[in-house]
Amino acid sequence: MSTTESAALAAPPDITATEEWTALRAHLREMSEVSLRGLFDADPARGEAFTAETDGLYLDYSKNRLTARTVELLVALARRARLTERIEAMFRGERINVTENRPVLHVALRAPAGTRIEVDGVDVVPEVHRVLDRMSAFADKVRSGEWRGATGERITTVVNIGIGGSDLGPAMAYDALRDYSDRGIAVRFVSNVDPTDVWEATVDLDPARTLFIVASKTFTTLETLANARAARSWLTAALGEEAVSRHFVAVSTNAEKVAAFGIDTENMFEFWDWVGGRYSVGSAIGLSVMIAIGSAAFREFLAGFAAMDTHFRTAPFERNLPVLLGLIGVWYRDFHGFTAHAVLPYSQYLNRFPAYLQQLDMESNGKSVDLAGRPVGAQTGPIVWGTPGTNGQHAYYQLLHQGTTIVPADFLGFAQPNHPGVGPADGPDQHALLLANFLAQTEALAFGKTAEEVAAEGVAPELVPHRTFPGNRPTNTLLAPKLTPFVLGQLIALYEHKVFTQGTVWGINSFDQWGVELGKVLAGRIVPELTAPDSQPRHDSSTNALIRRLRGA
Ligand SMILES: O=P(O)(O)OC[C@H]1O[C@](O)(CO)[C@@H](O)[C@@H]1O
């Protein structure tokens, strides 16, 4: 890439000042009278036309407020934002994380051996596979019982201590892949600096059978180091200092700090500063998951990511799942002004998936300045939230159906169950009940129920407005054959690249997180003020009064 091209990528034009943006604004006016009912009535093949598929993962985006023209205009916007060039820049290892001067290469974590991806002239793929092989050897030893604790006991519980990307990814993936896990080894996750978290995670454990993984990219994160210290004193109180090397391993980019903490760097699994924390579950940060599901299944997981990477890099935008999801999100966020986005998995195993996506999306795209530091003209990342259906249906779906706020949502479902549940002999098939709800919700949200339809059912006139559903509420449906390690990898990479697509359109850096720094600095200042009763707190009057009140408590 020439210097001029690199400069153009680093300082993109204000996307809101482009003719593609103006065309979308005009198109929004054309679409103002269009409803999902009308769109489906006008085109009986719509439910098959507005779909895309890759490696068995099927996206139905027909229940969105869009036409073929909308897609055409959104794709033109992506081209104007130079999405292809930015994708290539990422895969080539260019330093697209400009504020930290780093490449962004989570795609290298799942690159098959033999692929060449260079950072400063060095191919990083062999190094990725060397660490994967070390992880596999270690995971095999723990799973087989060859790795023993200091007293010769087998490890039966692994406790991952980390926070943010060093917690949410493995915690989510462990839950998601429970069906593929060795039930003889349980994995727990400690993240909150609240001492109850580590206390609860260890209170019923036998130190002799417990292995701690201290996971921290920087190995400077206060929460993680405090929890690791607490875990260490819990262990050494029972087994003595010399037990640490058999019960603690580390995952980090920072060997020096790992050694300073007292963990032998022989027991450290490394990754690299070109992997962002929230993009790191496919790195050694996933060690706890590998111990649970085994090396072969973990590599299947990585293969799912890799398949989605190839799709993102090669499929035309009109059939490209992450690009479509990203652009539809821009359509709602920027043109309709919708502020939130829900992710609703119809799988209990994906319980933690929305929380994982919160960090992925909101830490990446919660930005107000563009790559060149100028205020960004567009509205950037939405508020991302959700929980598994059908539980959400009995909680907040009321607002989704009849509230004054419109929340576009992704519904995730799986054709085959991981467990069959009760079958026809004992009542309605349990998985069919789940899937029926999964389908019914998007149908109800899209088409609603008119006042005429409600009245025709004989509902008392005064109740008709209460029982009317406005409909026209947009959703995407993602359908996979079954929740497997491969499919989970596909889904994670799908959302990573969706976030990338949106960040590119908005011209922001999706790979830094300066917004978390100020709170960390202020907390560091407050700790001594809370603990030293005579010190003068030096803050605003509210914070000062609260500190004095807590000191007195
Ligand atoms: O892995 P580390 O370095 O402990 O960081 C944990 C998390 O903290 C953050 O830097 C935010 O403070 C996240 O981006 C990161 O995932």
Short mmCIF file of N, CA and C and ligand atoms in Angstrom, two decimals, residues 163-166 215-221 224 271 277-278 285 359 363 513 516-517 520, ligand 1:
data_model
loop_
_atom_site.label_atom_id
_atom_site.label_comp_id
_atom_site.label_asym_id
_atom_site.label_seq_id
_atom_site.Cartn_x
_atom_site.Cartn_y
_atom_site.Cartn_z
N ILE A 163 -10.05 -10.45 33.98
CA ILE A 163 -11.21 -9.54 33.89
C ILE A 163 -11.30 -9.01 32.46
N GLY A 164 -12.47 -8.53 32.09
CA GLY A 164 -12.66 -8.02 30.71
C GLY A 164 -12.41 -9.14 29.72
N GLY A 165 -11.60 -8.87 28.73
CA GLY A 165 -11.31 -9.87 27.71
C GLY A 165 -10.60 -11.10 28.24
N SER A 166 -9.97 -10.98 29.40
CA SER A 166 -9.28 -12.13 29.98
C SER A 166 -10.21 -12.98 30.84
N ALA A 215 -4.87 -14.88 34.14
CA ALA A 215 -4.94 -14.45 32.74
C ALA A 215 -4.98 -12.94 32.67
N SER A 216 -3.95 -12.33 32.16
CA SER A 216 -3.93 -10.87 32.02
C SER A 216 -2.95 -10.50 30.92
N LYS A 217 -3.45 -9.83 29.92
CA LYS A 217 -2.57 -9.43 28.81
C LYS A 217 -1.40 -8.60 29.33
N THR A 218 -1.73 -7.61 30.15
CA THR A 218 -0.70 -6.68 30.63
C THR A 218 -0.02 -7.15 31.91
N PHE A 219 -0.72 -7.97 32.66
CA PHE A 219 -0.31 -8.38 34.01
C PHE A 219 -0.11 -7.17 34.93
N THR A 220 -0.88 -6.11 34.66
CA THR A 220 -0.84 -4.95 35.55
C THR A 220 -2.24 -4.62 36.05
N THR A 221 -3.24 -5.37 35.62
CA THR A 221 -4.62 -5.03 35.97
C THR A 221 -4.87 -5.26 37.45
N THR A 224 -7.21 -8.13 38.76
CA THR A 224 -6.68 -9.48 38.56
C THR A 224 -5.53 -9.76 39.51
N PHE A 271 0.93 -14.52 24.62
CA PHE A 271 0.34 -14.00 23.40
C PHE A 271 0.96 -12.65 23.14
N GLY A 277 -7.51 -7.42 24.00
CA GLY A 277 -8.08 -8.25 25.07
C GLY A 277 -9.42 -8.85 24.67
N ARG A 278 -10.30 -8.01 24.10
CA ARG A 278 -11.66 -8.49 23.77
C ARG A 278 -11.67 -9.36 22.52
N ILE A 285 -5.40 -17.08 26.09
CA ILE A 285 -6.46 -16.68 27.03
C ILE A 285 -7.55 -17.76 27.08
N GLN A 359 -18.75 -6.29 25.70
CA GLN A 359 -17.38 -5.78 25.69
C GLN A 359 -16.87 -5.65 24.26
N GLU A 363 -16.81 -1.72 23.92
CA GLU A 363 -15.45 -1.23 24.17
C GLU A 363 -14.78 -0.89 22.84
N GLN A 513 -9.04 1.52 23.90
CA GLN A 513 -10.07 1.64 24.94
C GLN A 513 -9.64 2.67 25.97
N VAL A 516 -11.51 3.71 29.43
CA VAL A 516 -11.54 3.03 30.73
C VAL A 516 -10.45 3.55 31.66
N GLU A 517 -9.59 4.45 31.15
CA GLU A 517 -8.40 4.84 31.92
C GLU A 517 -8.68 5.78 33.08
N LYS A 520 -9.75 4.30 36.28
CA LYS A 520 -8.67 3.53 36.92
C LYS A 520 -7.74 4.47 37.70
O1 LIG B 1 -5.90 -8.67 30.25
P1 LIG B 1 -5.67 -7.44 31.06
O2 LIG B 1 -4.42 -6.71 30.66
O3 LIG B 1 -5.67 -7.78 32.53
O4 LIG B 1 -6.85 -6.43 30.78
C1 LIG B 1 -8.17 -6.77 31.09
C2 LIG B 1 -9.16 -5.86 30.42
O5 LIG B 1 -8.94 -4.52 30.82
C3 LIG B 1 -9.18 -3.65 29.73
O6 LIG B 1 -7.96 -3.13 29.31
C4 LIG B 1 -10.09 -2.51 30.11
O7 LIG B 1 -9.66 -1.91 31.28
C5 LIG B 1 -9.81 -4.52 28.66
O8 LIG B 1 -9.65 -4.01 27.40
C6 LIG B 1 -9.10 -5.80 28.92
O9 LIG B 1 -9.76 -6.88 28.29
#
